[in-house]
Amino acid sequence: MSTKINVAPHAALSLLKRDLSLSLTRGGGPLLAVGFYLTLMAMIPLSLGSDSTTLSRVAPGLTWLSLALASLLSLERLFERDYEDGLFDILRLGPLPMEVIALLKCLAQWLGTGLMLAVLTPFVMIILGAPVDAAFISLIGAILGSLSFAIIGGIGASLSLGTRKGGVLIALLVLPFYVPPVIFGAGLMQAYLTGAPITQALSLLCAYALFALALGPIAMGAALKSALS
Amino acid sequence: MSLSVTLDKISLKKGYNLLISNLNLEVGSGDAISLTGQNGVGKTTLLRAIAGFFSPQTGKISAFDDHGLIDPIRFRTEFIHYLGHHDALSPTRTTEQELRFQAQYLNANENNYQFAVQYLNLSPLLDLETRLLSAGQKRRVSLARLLIAPRRLWLLDEPMSPLDAHQRDLAARLMQDHLSDGGIIIAAVHDPLPFETRIVHLTRPDLKAQEAALVD
């Protein structure tokens, strides 16, 4: 057993590094999601009109909605490429259990894409008319939210592995579970802007991210094992 | 350290289809097995079952070393190399990045990496993205894994098929060295390997066995 514990950090680190560099380069990388996010946000004033009171009222909610949709974009290729290339055959013969492999792949995807969307969120919200002092709290919220989106999305991606054109299927599977962070996240902003206490929404957002971190790997591990057998 | 692997009356199914029924096989250090049989008879499925990617429908696969039975998870993660149809290379990464990753992931040391690159003459390929490699070159890059992380049991699926005559000689030498070091090779092949192997010919189970398996 002692050898296993010594070996695993190397393996985990190398897998994280590999997947991070892949998520930054392949298929347009984070540019695709970032471009989608910004375009969607640019369309909001065009569709709702440029009245700043309306915009600043709906800004937090719409930002969260767009964040959820942009997080969906890169899910399809989260496991699919490595599955087709046969890389999982190597990964399974290494020291990491499938649950850890899946979690690391989600985290790499999150660091490459989700985190970038989270960093953009305060800017987008402010451009739409939210007050500047809400930037920090919206960044914290978006980081927690995008982490939940990445891991819940990973569950959907692992379940649809091996089905051709699984993208739409993933969206259908995953979107219902994106609802809680959207509610808590938009609620957090609403509470902050109206001066109500923010601890409740913030702790629910944290709780959901922790829930995803705890249960996601187990679900992904089981789904991947069955897809790969 | 000796290693032996025992397949005890295993049956393998793919979907509802019974591929292999009641197969017994015993291999020990220094053995080379050629799995032969027509397409679709279950050679790849058998290799994947031995690799521990899924458990057989019935029967048991167990491995023993000098200390007795090896834990199945330890067996899978420390003793086995599996080279499948796919070369497990990401098309957008360079050969060097992929080999370095494999070395680090499988906790190999630098000397083995250098030795593998030299032995298989991979240095001209290191800077190329793997999508630019030919099928034979890709296979040569995959073979490097066998040298980078020394493991006892090699499960090879059509290892020679894309290689040219010269590379086949090289691969054969690699395998023979492995056998003389006490390793084991189980290879699915259509053309016989260029050294002495024990041939295990797989055939389809008879209709009665296939029907019986449908009920399970």
PDB file of N, CA and C in Angstrom, chain B residues 160-207:
ATOM      1  N   MET B 160       2.040  -6.254 -34.368  1.00  0.00           N
ATOM      2  CA  MET B 160       2.903  -6.100 -35.531  1.00  0.00           C
ATOM      3  C   MET B 160       2.205  -5.479 -36.732  1.00  0.00           C
ATOM      4  N   SER B 161       0.866  -5.452 -36.744  1.00  0.00           N
ATOM      5  CA  SER B 161       0.181  -5.215 -38.020  1.00  0.00           C
ATOM      6  C   SER B 161       0.624  -3.969 -38.793  1.00  0.00           C
ATOM      7  N   PRO B 162       0.771  -2.775 -38.196  1.00  0.00           N
ATOM      8  CA  PRO B 162       1.152  -1.646 -39.075  1.00  0.00           C
ATOM      9  C   PRO B 162       2.655  -1.495 -39.300  1.00  0.00           C
ATOM     10  N   LEU B 163       3.468  -2.351 -38.719  1.00  0.00           N
ATOM     11  CA  LEU B 163       4.914  -2.131 -38.769  1.00  0.00           C
ATOM     12  C   LEU B 163       5.542  -2.688 -40.043  1.00  0.00           C
ATOM     13  N   ASP B 164       6.608  -2.030 -40.515  1.00  0.00           N
ATOM     14  CA  ASP B 164       7.338  -2.566 -41.678  1.00  0.00           C
ATOM     15  C   ASP B 164       8.312  -3.660 -41.217  1.00  0.00           C
ATOM     16  N   ALA B 165       8.963  -4.311 -42.188  1.00  0.00           N
ATOM     17  CA  ALA B 165       9.770  -5.493 -41.876  1.00  0.00           C
ATOM     18  C   ALA B 165      10.853  -5.177 -40.842  1.00  0.00           C
ATOM     19  N   HIS B 166      11.509  -4.026 -41.023  1.00  0.00           N
ATOM     20  CA  HIS B 166      12.588  -3.664 -40.125  1.00  0.00           C
ATOM     21  C   HIS B 166      12.061  -3.464 -38.692  1.00  0.00           C
ATOM     22  N   GLN B 167      10.937  -2.740 -38.608  1.00  0.00           N
ATOM     23  CA  GLN B 167      10.376  -2.466 -37.274  1.00  0.00           C
ATOM     24  C   GLN B 167       9.835  -3.737 -36.628  1.00  0.00           C
ATOM     25  N   ARG B 168       9.363  -4.663 -37.475  1.00  0.00           N
ATOM     26  CA  ARG B 168       8.901  -5.937 -36.920  1.00  0.00           C
ATOM     27  C   ARG B 168      10.042  -6.679 -36.240  1.00  0.00           C
ATOM     28  N   ASP B 169      11.214  -6.648 -36.869  1.00  0.00           N
ATOM     29  CA  ASP B 169      12.380  -7.283 -36.254  1.00  0.00           C
ATOM     30  C   ASP B 169      12.690  -6.654 -34.902  1.00  0.00           C
ATOM     31  N   LEU B 170      12.604  -5.305 -34.898  1.00  0.00           N
ATOM     32  CA  LEU B 170      12.894  -4.563 -33.674  1.00  0.00           C
ATOM     33  C   LEU B 170      11.901  -4.953 -32.575  1.00  0.00           C
ATOM     34  N   ALA B 171      10.613  -4.977 -32.947  1.00  0.00           N
ATOM     35  CA  ALA B 171       9.580  -5.314 -31.966  1.00  0.00           C
ATOM     36  C   ALA B 171       9.742  -6.746 -31.477  1.00  0.00           C
ATOM     37  N   ALA B 172      10.117  -7.637 -32.401  1.00  0.00           N
ATOM     38  CA  ALA B 172      10.295  -9.032 -32.010  1.00  0.00           C
ATOM     39  C   ALA B 172      11.437  -9.166 -31.012  1.00  0.00           C
ATOM     40  N   ARG B 173      12.513  -8.389 -31.262  1.00  0.00           N
ATOM     41  CA  ARG B 173      13.641  -8.444 -30.335  1.00  0.00           C
ATOM     42  C   ARG B 173      13.229  -7.944 -28.957  1.00  0.00           C
ATOM     43  N   LEU B 174      12.443  -6.869 -28.972  1.00  0.00           N
ATOM     44  CA  LEU B 174      11.925  -6.297 -27.728  1.00  0.00           C
ATOM     45  C   LEU B 174      11.149  -7.345 -26.936  1.00  0.00           C
ATOM     46  N   MET B 175      10.284  -8.079 -27.650  1.00  0.00           N
ATOM     47  CA  MET B 175       9.452  -9.075 -26.980  1.00  0.00           C
ATOM     48  C   MET B 175      10.294 -10.228 -26.463  1.00  0.00           C
ATOM     49  N   GLN B 176      11.273 -10.651 -27.278  1.00  0.00           N
ATOM     50  CA  GLN B 176      12.106 -11.775 -26.839  1.00  0.00           C
ATOM     51  C   GLN B 176      12.926 -11.410 -25.598  1.00  0.00           C
ATOM     52  N   ASP B 177      13.422 -10.153 -25.563  1.00  0.00           N
ATOM     53  CA  ASP B 177      14.146  -9.701 -24.368  1.00  0.00           C
ATOM     54  C   ASP B 177      13.251  -9.764 -23.147  1.00  0.00           C
ATOM     55  N   HIS B 178      11.997  -9.347 -23.347  1.00  0.00           N
ATOM     56  CA  HIS B 178      11.039  -9.347 -22.241  1.00  0.00           C
ATOM     57  C   HIS B 178      10.828 -10.770 -21.725  1.00  0.00           C
ATOM     58  N   LEU B 179      10.701 -11.716 -22.660  1.00  0.00           N
ATOM     59  CA  LEU B 179      10.471 -13.106 -22.264  1.00  0.00           C
ATOM     60  C   LEU B 179      11.677 -13.678 -21.526  1.00  0.00           C
ATOM     61  N   SER B 180      12.878 -13.325 -22.019  1.00  0.00           N
ATOM     62  CA  SER B 180      14.044 -13.909 -21.359  1.00  0.00           C
ATOM     63  C   SER B 180      14.280 -13.266 -19.998  1.00  0.00           C
ATOM     64  N   ASP B 181      13.679 -12.075 -19.752  1.00  0.00           N
ATOM     65  CA  ASP B 181      13.732 -11.479 -18.413  1.00  0.00           C
ATOM     66  C   ASP B 181      12.662 -12.057 -17.491  1.00  0.00           C
ATOM     67  N   GLY B 182      11.924 -13.038 -17.979  1.00  0.00           N
ATOM     68  CA  GLY B 182      10.897 -13.643 -17.132  1.00  0.00           C
ATOM     69  C   GLY B 182       9.527 -13.002 -17.284  1.00  0.00           C
ATOM     70  N   GLY B 183       9.339 -12.191 -18.308  1.00  0.00           N
ATOM     71  CA  GLY B 183       8.035 -11.588 -18.535  1.00  0.00           C
ATOM     72  C   GLY B 183       7.085 -12.542 -19.246  1.00  0.00           C
ATOM     73  N   ILE B 184       5.847 -12.110 -19.389  1.00  0.00           N
ATOM     74  CA  ILE B 184       4.840 -12.905 -20.089  1.00  0.00           C
ATOM     75  C   ILE B 184       4.246 -12.046 -21.203  1.00  0.00           C
ATOM     76  N   ILE B 185       3.988 -12.657 -22.349  1.00  0.00           N
ATOM     77  CA  ILE B 185       3.312 -11.948 -23.434  1.00  0.00           C
ATOM     78  C   ILE B 185       2.090 -12.744 -23.853  1.00  0.00           C
ATOM     79  N   ILE B 186       0.964 -12.074 -23.919  1.00  0.00           N
ATOM     80  CA  ILE B 186      -0.216 -12.678 -24.536  1.00  0.00           C
ATOM     81  C   ILE B 186      -0.607 -11.751 -25.680  1.00  0.00           C
ATOM     82  N   ALA B 187      -0.553 -12.264 -26.905  1.00  0.00           N
ATOM     83  CA  ALA B 187      -0.783 -11.396 -28.058  1.00  0.00           C
ATOM     84  C   ALA B 187      -1.878 -11.969 -28.941  1.00  0.00           C
ATOM     85  N   ALA B 188      -2.793 -11.078 -29.371  1.00  0.00           N
ATOM     86  CA  ALA B 188      -3.769 -11.492 -30.375  1.00  0.00           C
ATOM     87  C   ALA B 188      -3.133 -11.266 -31.729  1.00  0.00           C
ATOM     88  N   VAL B 189      -3.054 -12.298 -32.548  1.00  0.00           N
ATOM     89  CA  VAL B 189      -2.356 -12.156 -33.830  1.00  0.00           C
ATOM     90  C   VAL B 189      -3.100 -12.856 -34.954  1.00  0.00           C
ATOM     91  N   HIS B 190      -2.875 -12.380 -36.166  1.00  0.00           N
ATOM     92  CA  HIS B 190      -3.302 -13.116 -37.355  1.00  0.00           C
ATOM     93  C   HIS B 190      -2.090 -13.752 -38.023  1.00  0.00           C
ATOM     94  N   ASP B 191      -1.011 -12.941 -38.193  1.00  0.00           N
ATOM     95  CA  ASP B 191       0.248 -13.521 -38.659  1.00  0.00           C
ATOM     96  C   ASP B 191       1.005 -13.995 -37.434  1.00  0.00           C
ATOM     97  N   PRO B 192       1.610 -15.190 -37.491  1.00  0.00           N
ATOM     98  CA  PRO B 192       2.326 -15.679 -36.315  1.00  0.00           C
ATOM     99  C   PRO B 192       3.496 -14.773 -35.959  1.00  0.00           C
ATOM    100  N   LEU B 193       3.790 -14.668 -34.679  1.00  0.00           N
ATOM    101  CA  LEU B 193       4.940 -13.884 -34.233  1.00  0.00           C
ATOM    102  C   LEU B 193       6.227 -14.597 -34.664  1.00  0.00           C
ATOM    103  N   PRO B 194       7.304 -13.835 -34.945  1.00  0.00           N
ATOM    104  CA  PRO B 194       8.513 -14.452 -35.493  1.00  0.00           C
ATOM    105  C   PRO B 194       9.377 -15.164 -34.451  1.00  0.00           C
ATOM    106  N   PHE B 195       8.806 -15.678 -33.407  1.00  0.00           N
ATOM    107  CA  PHE B 195       9.569 -16.517 -32.481  1.00  0.00           C
ATOM    108  C   PHE B 195       8.586 -17.537 -31.918  1.00  0.00           C
ATOM    109  N   GLU B 196       9.142 -18.459 -31.137  1.00  0.00           N
ATOM    110  CA  GLU B 196       8.294 -19.575 -30.731  1.00  0.00           C
ATOM    111  C   GLU B 196       7.259 -19.146 -29.688  1.00  0.00           C
ATOM    112  N   THR B 197       6.003 -19.454 -29.935  1.00  0.00           N
ATOM    113  CA  THR B 197       4.954 -19.110 -28.993  1.00  0.00           C
ATOM    114  C   THR B 197       4.014 -20.296 -28.836  1.00  0.00           C
ATOM    115  N   ARG B 198       3.251 -20.269 -27.754  1.00  0.00           N
ATOM    116  CA  ARG B 198       2.222 -21.287 -27.600  1.00  0.00           C
ATOM    117  C   ARG B 198       0.970 -20.726 -28.255  1.00  0.00           C
ATOM    118  N   ILE B 199       0.373 -21.512 -29.141  1.00  0.00           N
ATOM    119  CA  ILE B 199      -0.797 -20.990 -29.851  1.00  0.00           C
ATOM    120  C   ILE B 199      -2.078 -21.429 -29.151  1.00  0.00           C
ATOM    121  N   VAL B 200      -2.922 -20.458 -28.851  1.00  0.00           N
ATOM    122  CA  VAL B 200      -4.241 -20.778 -28.297  1.00  0.00           C
ATOM    123  C   VAL B 200      -5.252 -20.349 -29.344  1.00  0.00           C
ATOM    124  N   HIS B 201      -5.913 -21.315 -29.940  1.00  0.00           N
ATOM    125  CA  HIS B 201      -6.845 -21.000 -31.019  1.00  0.00           C
ATOM    126  C   HIS B 201      -8.252 -20.877 -30.439  1.00  0.00           C
ATOM    127  N   LEU B 202      -8.842 -19.704 -30.615  1.00  0.00           N
ATOM    128  CA  LEU B 202     -10.193 -19.486 -30.086  1.00  0.00           C
ATOM    129  C   LEU B 202     -11.220 -19.836 -31.156  1.00  0.00           C
ATOM    130  N   THR B 203     -12.263 -20.530 -30.746  1.00  0.00           N
ATOM    131  CA  THR B 203     -13.360 -20.825 -31.678  1.00  0.00           C
ATOM    132  C   THR B 203     -14.665 -20.363 -31.041  1.00  0.00           C
ATOM    133  N   ARG B 204     -15.682 -20.208 -31.885  1.00  0.00           N
ATOM    134  CA  ARG B 204     -16.982 -19.814 -31.338  1.00  0.00           C
ATOM    135  C   ARG B 204     -17.546 -20.939 -30.487  1.00  0.00           C
ATOM    136  N   PRO B 205     -18.194 -20.605 -29.374  1.00  0.00           N
ATOM    137  CA  PRO B 205     -18.867 -21.633 -28.596  1.00  0.00           C
ATOM    138  C   PRO B 205     -20.003 -22.246 -29.423  1.00  0.00           C
ATOM    139  N   ASP B 206     -20.330 -23.531 -29.174  1.00  0.00           N
ATOM    140  CA  ASP B 206     -21.399 -24.151 -29.965  1.00  0.00           C
ATOM    141  C   ASP B 206     -22.751 -23.513 -29.642  1.00  0.00           C
ATOM    142  N   LEU B 207     -23.708 -23.787 -30.510  1.00  0.00           N
ATOM    143  CA  LEU B 207     -25.013 -23.129 -30.398  1.00  0.00           C
ATOM    144  C   LEU B 207     -25.670 -23.364 -29.045  1.00  0.00           C
TER     145      LEU B 207
END
